Structures are given as C-alpha cells and as structure tokens.
Amino acid sequence: GNSVTQMEGPVTLSEEAFLTINCTYTATGYPSLFWYVQYPGEGLQLLLKATKADDKGSNKGFEATYRKETTSFHLEKGSVQVSDSAVYFCALPSGGYQKVTFGTGTKLQVIP
Amino acid sequence: DGGITQSPKYLFRKEGQNVTLSCEQNLNHDAMYWYRQDPGQGLRLIYYSQIVNDFQKGDIAEGYSVSREKKESFPLTVTSAQKNPTAFYLCASSTREVAGGDTQYFGPGTRLTVL
C-alpha cells in the first residue's frame, strides 16, 4: 500500500530561519498529498495539500510542491516564527480505501 | 460553528475497566475515523466508518470496539482486552472522497491514562 517517510525530529530553529521538512512517498498512481499540523495539546488540522503532480500547495507562508520525479512533497517556509512550533505530519490516501496514511511526524521548535 | 467534539479531554481508568470515548460531528460527513497517537509513532488507525451502520477495522483494532448508529456520532470503547491503552485518541471525519483529496477534520483529542 501507499506509504510516506518523513525526516525525524526534533528540528530546532531560530526565529526567521528557513525551514525544510522532508517527505517522500511510495504510491500507486498519483494520489493527493497533504501536510497536517498539530499544535501542543490539540488535534491535527490541514496545513496544505496538492491534488496532482507538479501542483504547489501553500498556506500561512508554508509551501510544498508535488514532485513525481523524486516522489517528494517537502514542506518549506522562508521565515519561521515562534508560533510555528508544532508537530508536522505528511500524509496521503491509502490507495483505494477511504483511509489516510500519516508519517511519524516532525516536531519543530522555534526559539526567539 | 461546524466541527468535531470529543469528550472528555482527559480520562483516567483503572486496569480491567472498559471506557467509552465520545466523538460527535456536525459537518454532515459520511466517513469517521479513530486514531491512536503514541510518542514517536505518528497516528495509527483503529477503526473507520464510511456510512451509518457500517465500520471496518483499521491497523490496530484489537481491544477496541465502535458503533455507528447515527451519522454524527462514532463512539469508541476501549475494552479491558487492550493491553496498553494509555495514549492520545483522535477522532476525525471527512467526506467519502479522501482518495480524491478531501480533507480530514480532527477533534481536539482525548488523553486516556490507565492507572
């Protein structure tokens, strides 16, 4: 079935630093790809998504491009803020079923 | 406001007791899901339901049970057969087009601790 692998954390950055969180996937066909974010003590919420190859998803200054050549969907932000401290999950549908497979999550800590 | 509610936020139970976690949504979604979250392991699917009166086991269903008698409700029972139930439990819902790119909406979670 479909799967995702994302970089392990935690990632610690200073405010205004550049962020990259790597995500690669294995899938049949070209499924939609998602990034979800989980703030401390809360549930997950959608950060951005891309529904077909070469699409770029963006939200709140974060971006990710669906690259079929490298089977990747890396999350980037040009200048992180303390309020971006959270756990970030890469995800994709689990081929053929109404289910979603999540990566293990990458914890980001941004220090002032 | 539309959304998903889970109750309670914190739950304590003694070993050997069954406990039921509540999940309600007013988003008119057909599909609902239960996940378990443990540190460093991401989310693991316990059960999911695509329609009322129907549900399927996920990857770690042993020791859990669910019902789906109403579209808006999908309660999860953690039974005494679950060997390591202490975890953070998340409920989610979506339309039936997840494979096509529709979003899952999550509740705030219930943290269960077995004493």
PDB file of C-alpha atoms in Angstrom:
ATOM      1  CA  GLY A   1       0.000   0.000   0.000  1.00  0.00           C
ATOM      2  CA  ASN A   2       0.881   3.670  -0.069  1.00  0.00           C
ATOM      3  CA  SER A   3       3.393   4.965   2.467  1.00  0.00           C
ATOM      4  CA  VAL A   4       5.258   8.095   3.498  1.00  0.00           C
ATOM      5  CA  THR A   5       8.622   8.698   5.099  1.00  0.00           C
ATOM      6  CA  GLN A   6       9.409  12.000   6.718  1.00  0.00           C
ATOM      7  CA  MET A   7      12.502  13.303   8.385  1.00  0.00           C
ATOM      8  CA  GLU A   8      12.840  12.685  12.064  1.00  0.00           C
ATOM      9  CA  GLY A   9      12.906  15.496  14.533  1.00  0.00           C
ATOM     10  CA  PRO A  10      13.028  17.370  16.609  1.00  0.00           C
ATOM     11  CA  VAL A  11      14.062  20.311  14.485  1.00  0.00           C
ATOM     12  CA  THR A  12      15.154  23.402  16.392  1.00  0.00           C
ATOM     13  CA  LEU A  13      15.446  26.715  14.560  1.00  0.00           C
ATOM     14  CA  SER A  14      15.903  30.322  15.480  1.00  0.00           C
ATOM     15  CA  GLU A  15      13.125  32.756  14.601  1.00  0.00           C
ATOM     16  CA  GLU A  16      13.269  33.921  10.940  1.00  0.00           C
ATOM     17  CA  ALA A  17      15.313  30.889   9.862  1.00  0.00           C
ATOM     18  CA  PHE A  18      14.461  28.868   6.744  1.00  0.00           C
ATOM     19  CA  LEU A  19      12.589  25.626   7.285  1.00  0.00           C
ATOM     20  CA  THR A  20      12.603  22.417   5.265  1.00  0.00           C
ATOM     21  CA  ILE A  21      10.932  19.210   6.419  1.00  0.00           C
ATOM     22  CA  ASN A  22      11.478  16.343   4.016  1.00  0.00           C
ATOM     23  CA  CYS A  23       8.740  13.944   2.969  1.00  0.00           C
ATOM     24  CA  THR A  24       8.968  11.186   0.399  1.00  0.00           C
ATOM     25  CA  TYR A  25       6.220   8.814  -0.599  1.00  0.00           C
ATOM     26  CA  THR A  26       5.572   5.473  -2.242  1.00  0.00           C
ATOM     27  CA  ALA A  27       2.258   5.180  -4.023  1.00  0.00           C
ATOM     28  CA  THR A  28       0.298   3.617  -6.809  1.00  0.00           C
ATOM     29  CA  GLY A  29      -0.578   6.340  -9.269  1.00  0.00           C
ATOM     30  CA  TYR A  30      -0.592   9.979  -8.212  1.00  0.00           C
ATOM     31  CA  PRO A  31      -2.668  10.407  -5.080  1.00  0.00           C
ATOM     32  CA  SER A  32      -3.286  13.678  -3.313  1.00  0.00           C
ATOM     33  CA  LEU A  33      -0.635  14.670  -0.778  1.00  0.00           C
ATOM     34  CA  PHE A  34      -1.188  16.520   2.477  1.00  0.00           C
ATOM     35  CA  TRP A  35       0.633  18.301   5.259  1.00  0.00           C
ATOM     36  CA  TYR A  36      -1.154  18.451   8.598  1.00  0.00           C
ATOM     37  CA  VAL A  37      -0.036  20.389  11.674  1.00  0.00           C
ATOM     38  CA  GLN A  38      -0.644  19.603  15.340  1.00  0.00           C
ATOM     39  CA  TYR A  39      -0.191  22.348  17.923  1.00  0.00           C
ATOM     40  CA  PRO A  40       0.530  21.277  21.505  1.00  0.00           C
ATOM     41  CA  GLY A  41      -2.396  19.514  23.162  1.00  0.00           C
ATOM     42  CA  GLU A  42      -4.638  19.758  20.099  1.00  0.00           C
ATOM     43  CA  GLY A  43      -5.866  17.636  17.225  1.00  0.00           C
ATOM     44  CA  LEU A  44      -4.462  17.832  13.717  1.00  0.00           C
ATOM     45  CA  GLN A  45      -5.508  20.402  11.158  1.00  0.00           C
ATOM     46  CA  LEU A  46      -4.824  20.622   7.469  1.00  0.00           C
ATOM     47  CA  LEU A  47      -1.941  22.936   6.612  1.00  0.00           C
ATOM     48  CA  LEU A  48      -1.857  22.481   2.845  1.00  0.00           C
ATOM     49  CA  LYS A  49      -2.401  19.927   0.122  1.00  0.00           C
ATOM     50  CA  ALA A  50      -1.708  19.201  -3.541  1.00  0.00           C
ATOM     51  CA  THR A  51      -4.065  17.084  -5.576  1.00  0.00           C
ATOM     52  CA  LYS A  52      -1.940  16.335  -8.650  1.00  0.00           C
ATOM     53  CA  ALA A  53       1.663  16.138  -9.764  1.00  0.00           C
ATOM     54  CA  ASP A  54       3.535  19.453 -10.090  1.00  0.00           C
ATOM     55  CA  ASP A  55       0.935  21.292  -8.012  1.00  0.00           C
ATOM     56  CA  LYS A  56       2.110  23.574  -5.238  1.00  0.00           C
ATOM     57  CA  GLY A  57       0.148  23.816  -2.028  1.00  0.00           C
ATOM     58  CA  SER A  58       0.548  26.883   0.153  1.00  0.00           C
ATOM     59  CA  ASN A  59      -0.864  28.321   3.365  1.00  0.00           C
ATOM     60  CA  LYS A  60       0.356  30.641   6.150  1.00  0.00           C
ATOM     61  CA  GLY A  61       3.711  31.106   4.401  1.00  0.00           C
ATOM     62  CA  PHE A  62       4.311  27.357   4.093  1.00  0.00           C
ATOM     63  CA  GLU A  63       4.719  25.725   0.688  1.00  0.00           C
ATOM     64  CA  ALA A  64       5.124  22.211  -0.699  1.00  0.00           C
ATOM     65  CA  THR A  65       5.439  21.060  -4.303  1.00  0.00           C
ATOM     66  CA  TYR A  66       4.222  17.667  -5.500  1.00  0.00           C
ATOM     67  CA  ARG A  67       7.257  16.251  -7.360  1.00  0.00           C
ATOM     68  CA  LYS A  68       6.601  12.937  -9.066  1.00  0.00           C
ATOM     69  CA  GLU A  69      10.168  12.624 -10.391  1.00  0.00           C
ATOM     70  CA  THR A  70      11.593  12.459  -6.891  1.00  0.00           C
ATOM     71  CA  THR A  71       8.375  11.202  -5.188  1.00  0.00           C
ATOM     72  CA  SER A  72       8.668  14.036  -2.703  1.00  0.00           C
ATOM     73  CA  PHE A  73       6.497  16.651  -1.038  1.00  0.00           C
ATOM     74  CA  HIS A  74       8.908  18.652   1.103  1.00  0.00           C
ATOM     75  CA  LEU A  75       7.494  21.368   3.370  1.00  0.00           C
ATOM     76  CA  GLU A  76       9.236  24.761   3.317  1.00  0.00           C
ATOM     77  CA  LYS A  77       8.870  28.159   4.930  1.00  0.00           C
ATOM     78  CA  GLY A  78      11.130  31.096   4.330  1.00  0.00           C
ATOM     79  CA  SER A  79      10.999  32.644   7.800  1.00  0.00           C
ATOM     80  CA  VAL A  80       9.661  30.701  10.770  1.00  0.00           C
ATOM     81  CA  GLN A  81       8.043  32.232  13.835  1.00  0.00           C
ATOM     82  CA  VAL A  82       7.782  31.011  17.416  1.00  0.00           C
ATOM     83  CA  SER A  83       4.090  30.373  16.754  1.00  0.00           C
ATOM     84  CA  ASP A  84       5.058  27.760  14.119  1.00  0.00           C
ATOM     85  CA  SER A  85       6.293  25.440  16.870  1.00  0.00           C
ATOM     86  CA  ALA A  86       4.251  22.272  16.383  1.00  0.00           C
ATOM     87  CA  VAL A  87       4.398  18.732  15.004  1.00  0.00           C
ATOM     88  CA  TYR A  88       4.062  18.426  11.225  1.00  0.00           C
ATOM     89  CA  PHE A  89       2.705  15.307   9.502  1.00  0.00           C
ATOM     90  CA  CYS A  90       2.983  14.331   5.864  1.00  0.00           C
ATOM     91  CA  ALA A  91       0.084  12.164   4.645  1.00  0.00           C
ATOM     92  CA  LEU A  92      -1.529  10.517   1.635  1.00  0.00           C
ATOM     93  CA  PRO A  93      -4.594   8.353   0.925  1.00  0.00           C
ATOM     94  CA  SER A  94      -4.049   4.645   1.457  1.00  0.00           C
ATOM     95  CA  GLY A  95      -4.611   3.544  -2.115  1.00  0.00           C
ATOM     96  CA  GLY A  96      -8.154   2.506  -2.895  1.00  0.00           C
ATOM     97  CA  TYR A  97      -9.678   2.936   0.527  1.00  0.00           C
ATOM     98  CA  GLN A  98     -11.162   5.871   2.396  1.00  0.00           C
ATOM     99  CA  LYS A  99      -8.157   5.925   4.702  1.00  0.00           C
ATOM    100  CA  VAL A 100      -5.134   8.169   5.114  1.00  0.00           C
ATOM    101  CA  THR A 101      -1.589   7.088   5.947  1.00  0.00           C
ATOM    102  CA  PHE A 102       0.373   9.528   8.103  1.00  0.00           C
ATOM    103  CA  GLY A 103       4.093   9.907   8.540  1.00  0.00           C
ATOM    104  CA  THR A 104       5.576   9.692  12.015  1.00  0.00           C
ATOM    105  CA  GLY A 105       5.571  13.448  12.439  1.00  0.00           C
ATOM    106  CA  THR A 106       8.373  16.005  12.753  1.00  0.00           C
ATOM    107  CA  LYS A 107       8.463  18.214  15.799  1.00  0.00           C
ATOM    108  CA  LEU A 108       9.532  21.793  15.136  1.00  0.00           C
ATOM    109  CA  GLN A 109      10.677  24.109  17.892  1.00  0.00           C
ATOM    110  CA  VAL A 110      11.344  27.737  17.044  1.00  0.00           C
ATOM    111  CA  ILE A 111      13.291  29.740  19.593  1.00  0.00           C
ATOM    112  CA  PRO A 112      13.280  33.550  19.826  1.00  0.00           C
TER     113      PRO A 112
ATOM    114  CA  ASP B   1     -19.688  26.572  14.005  1.00  0.00           C
ATOM    115  CA  GLY B   2     -19.203  23.214  12.350  1.00  0.00           C
ATOM    116  CA  GLY B   3     -16.685  20.850  13.831  1.00  0.00           C
ATOM    117  CA  ILE B   4     -15.867  17.737  15.809  1.00  0.00           C
ATOM    118  CA  THR B   5     -16.143  17.441  19.554  1.00  0.00           C
ATOM    119  CA  GLN B   6     -14.535  14.805  21.705  1.00  0.00           C
ATOM    120  CA  SER B   7     -15.179  14.230  25.344  1.00  0.00           C
ATOM    121  CA  PRO B   8     -13.764  14.073  27.860  1.00  0.00           C
ATOM    122  CA  LYS B   9     -10.418  15.762  27.231  1.00  0.00           C
ATOM    123  CA  TYR B  10      -8.719  13.735  29.969  1.00  0.00           C
ATOM    124  CA  LEU B  11      -9.839  10.322  31.135  1.00  0.00           C
ATOM    125  CA  PHE B  12      -8.492   8.060  33.825  1.00  0.00           C
ATOM    126  CA  ARG B  13      -9.442   4.462  34.254  1.00  0.00           C
ATOM    127  CA  LYS B  14      -8.380   1.526  36.333  1.00  0.00           C
ATOM    128  CA  GLU B  15      -6.997  -1.601  34.773  1.00  0.00           C
ATOM    129  CA  GLY B  16      -9.694  -4.067  33.817  1.00  0.00           C
ATOM    130  CA  GLN B  17     -12.368  -1.451  33.166  1.00  0.00           C
ATOM    131  CA  ASN B  18     -13.976  -0.662  29.839  1.00  0.00           C
ATOM    132  CA  VAL B  19     -14.272   3.017  28.898  1.00  0.00           C
ATOM    133  CA  THR B  20     -16.091   4.801  26.083  1.00  0.00           C
ATOM    134  CA  LEU B  21     -14.752   7.876  24.302  1.00  0.00           C
ATOM    135  CA  SER B  22     -17.261  10.181  22.659  1.00  0.00           C
ATOM    136  CA  CYS B  23     -16.962  11.715  19.189  1.00  0.00           C
ATOM    137  CA  GLU B  24     -19.633  13.927  17.589  1.00  0.00           C
ATOM    138  CA  GLN B  25     -19.507  15.880  14.336  1.00  0.00           C
ATOM    139  CA  ASN B  26     -21.894  18.394  12.782  1.00  0.00           C
ATOM    140  CA  LEU B  27     -20.123  18.635   9.431  1.00  0.00           C
ATOM    141  CA  ASN B  28     -22.564  16.227   7.742  1.00  0.00           C
ATOM    142  CA  HIS B  29     -19.647  13.955   6.855  1.00  0.00           C
ATOM    143  CA  ASP B  30     -20.254  10.335   5.918  1.00  0.00           C
ATOM    144  CA  ALA B  31     -16.856   8.982   6.986  1.00  0.00           C
ATOM    145  CA  MET B  32     -15.481   8.938  10.530  1.00  0.00           C
ATOM    146  CA  TYR B  33     -12.224   7.621  11.957  1.00  0.00           C
ATOM    147  CA  TRP B  34     -10.497   6.802  15.215  1.00  0.00           C
ATOM    148  CA  TYR B  35      -6.724   7.104  15.569  1.00  0.00           C
ATOM    149  CA  ARG B  36      -4.350   6.375  18.370  1.00  0.00           C
ATOM    150  CA  GLN B  37      -1.279   8.576  18.828  1.00  0.00           C
ATOM    151  CA  ASP B  38       1.779   7.484  20.799  1.00  0.00           C
ATOM    152  CA  PRO B  39       5.008   9.469  21.076  1.00  0.00           C
ATOM    153  CA  GLY B  40       7.252   8.924  18.069  1.00  0.00           C
ATOM    154  CA  GLN B  41       4.773   6.679  16.239  1.00  0.00           C
ATOM    155  CA  GLY B  42       2.544   9.087  14.396  1.00  0.00           C
ATOM    156  CA  LEU B  43      -1.112   8.178  14.017  1.00  0.00           C
ATOM    157  CA  ARG B  44      -2.366   4.613  13.795  1.00  0.00           C
ATOM    158  CA  LEU B  45      -5.858   3.829  12.544  1.00  0.00           C
ATOM    159  CA  ILE B  46      -8.089   1.897  14.952  1.00  0.00           C
ATOM    160  CA  TYR B  47     -11.465   1.828  13.171  1.00  0.00           C
ATOM    161  CA  TYR B  48     -13.194   3.724  10.421  1.00  0.00           C
ATOM    162  CA  SER B  49     -16.730   4.036   9.145  1.00  0.00           C
ATOM    163  CA  GLN B  50     -17.808   5.179   5.696  1.00  0.00           C
ATOM    164  CA  ILE B  51     -21.538   5.163   6.374  1.00  0.00           C
ATOM    165  CA  VAL B  52     -24.062   4.670   9.144  1.00  0.00           C
ATOM    166  CA  ASN B  53     -24.323   1.103  10.485  1.00  0.00           C
ATOM    167  CA  ASP B  54     -21.075   0.088   8.809  1.00  0.00           C
ATOM    168  CA  PHE B  55     -17.468   0.158  10.035  1.00  0.00           C
ATOM    169  CA  GLN B  56     -14.152  -1.557   9.313  1.00  0.00           C
ATOM    170  CA  LYS B  57     -11.135  -2.464  11.377  1.00  0.00           C
ATOM    171  CA  GLY B  58      -8.032  -0.416  10.931  1.00  0.00           C
ATOM    172  CA  ASP B  59      -4.467  -1.427  11.648  1.00  0.00           C
ATOM    173  CA  ILE B  60      -4.737  -1.822  15.428  1.00  0.00           C
ATOM    174  CA  ALA B  61      -8.371  -2.778  16.169  1.00  0.00           C
ATOM    175  CA  GLU B  62      -7.675  -5.449  18.784  1.00  0.00           C
ATOM    176  CA  GLY B  63      -9.073  -4.491  22.189  1.00  0.00           C
ATOM    177  CA  TYR B  64     -11.324  -1.753  20.767  1.00  0.00           C
ATOM    178  CA  SER B  65     -14.935  -1.629  19.592  1.00  0.00           C
ATOM    179  CA  VAL B  66     -17.082   1.004  17.871  1.00  0.00           C
ATOM    180  CA  SER B  67     -20.652   1.654  16.779  1.00  0.00           C
ATOM    181  CA  ARG B  68     -22.143   3.943  14.143  1.00  0.00           C
ATOM    182  CA  GLU B  69     -25.852   4.204  14.823  1.00  0.00           C
ATOM    183  CA  LYS B  70     -26.088   7.865  13.819  1.00  0.00           C
ATOM    184  CA  LYS B  71     -24.276   9.805  11.123  1.00  0.00           C
ATOM    185  CA  GLU B  72     -22.970  12.388  13.589  1.00  0.00           C
ATOM    186  CA  SER B  73     -21.706  10.007  16.274  1.00  0.00           C
ATOM    187  CA  PHE B  74     -18.901   7.409  16.365  1.00  0.00           C
ATOM    188  CA  PRO B  75     -18.081   6.344  19.942  1.00  0.00           C
ATOM    189  CA  LEU B  76     -15.006   4.229  20.700  1.00  0.00           C
ATOM    190  CA  THR B  77     -14.899   1.701  23.554  1.00  0.00           C
ATOM    191  CA  VAL B  78     -11.524   0.748  24.926  1.00  0.00           C
ATOM    192  CA  THR B  79     -12.010  -2.682  26.451  1.00  0.00           C
ATOM    193  CA  SER B  80     -10.049  -4.442  29.144  1.00  0.00           C
ATOM    194  CA  ALA B  81      -8.567  -6.622  26.382  1.00  0.00           C
ATOM    195  CA  GLN B  82      -6.474  -3.686  25.128  1.00  0.00           C
ATOM    196  CA  LYS B  83      -3.088  -4.395  26.667  1.00  0.00           C
ATOM    197  CA  ASN B  84      -1.618  -0.912  26.590  1.00  0.00           C
ATOM    198  CA  PRO B  85      -4.449   1.623  26.354  1.00  0.00           C
ATOM    199  CA  THR B  86      -2.679   4.713  27.695  1.00  0.00           C
ATOM    200  CA  ALA B  87      -2.484   7.047  24.689  1.00  0.00           C
ATOM    201  CA  PHE B  88      -3.910  10.116  22.985  1.00  0.00           C
ATOM    202  CA  TYR B  89      -7.026   9.269  20.941  1.00  0.00           C
ATOM    203  CA  LEU B  90      -8.097  11.350  17.968  1.00  0.00           C
ATOM    204  CA  CYS B  91     -11.390  11.251  16.123  1.00  0.00           C
ATOM    205  CA  ALA B  92     -11.700  12.570  12.570  1.00  0.00           C
ATOM    206  CA  SER B  93     -14.297  12.887   9.855  1.00  0.00           C
ATOM    207  CA  SER B  94     -14.333  13.531   6.126  1.00  0.00           C
ATOM    208  CA  THR B  95     -16.445  13.274   3.045  1.00  0.00           C
ATOM    209  CA  ARG B  96     -16.163   9.959   1.246  1.00  0.00           C
ATOM    210  CA  GLU B  97     -13.672  11.412  -1.205  1.00  0.00           C
ATOM    211  CA  VAL B  98     -10.465  11.193   0.796  1.00  0.00           C
ATOM    212  CA  ALA B  99      -8.784   9.367  -2.061  1.00  0.00           C
ATOM    213  CA  GLY B 100      -9.653  12.307  -4.283  1.00  0.00           C
ATOM    214  CA  GLY B 101      -8.052  14.829  -1.970  1.00  0.00           C
ATOM    215  CA  ASP B 102     -10.684  15.789   0.552  1.00  0.00           C
ATOM    216  CA  THR B 103      -9.519  16.873   3.976  1.00  0.00           C
ATOM    217  CA  GLN B 104      -9.864  15.021   7.247  1.00  0.00           C
ATOM    218  CA  TYR B 105     -11.133  17.176  10.108  1.00  0.00           C
ATOM    219  CA  PHE B 106      -9.919  16.276  13.584  1.00  0.00           C
ATOM    220  CA  GLY B 107     -11.331  16.698  17.052  1.00  0.00           C
ATOM    221  CA  PRO B 108      -9.220  18.020  19.949  1.00  0.00           C
ATOM    222  CA  GLY B 109      -8.472  14.520  21.249  1.00  0.00           C
ATOM    223  CA  THR B 110      -8.921  12.558  24.474  1.00  0.00           C
ATOM    224  CA  ARG B 111      -5.933  11.635  26.597  1.00  0.00           C
ATOM    225  CA  LEU B 112      -6.586   8.294  28.275  1.00  0.00           C
ATOM    226  CA  THR B 113      -4.477   7.183  31.207  1.00  0.00           C
ATOM    227  CA  VAL B 114      -4.789   3.754  32.767  1.00  0.00           C
ATOM    228  CA  LEU B 115      -3.843   3.700  36.423  1.00  0.00           C
TER     229      LEU B 115
END
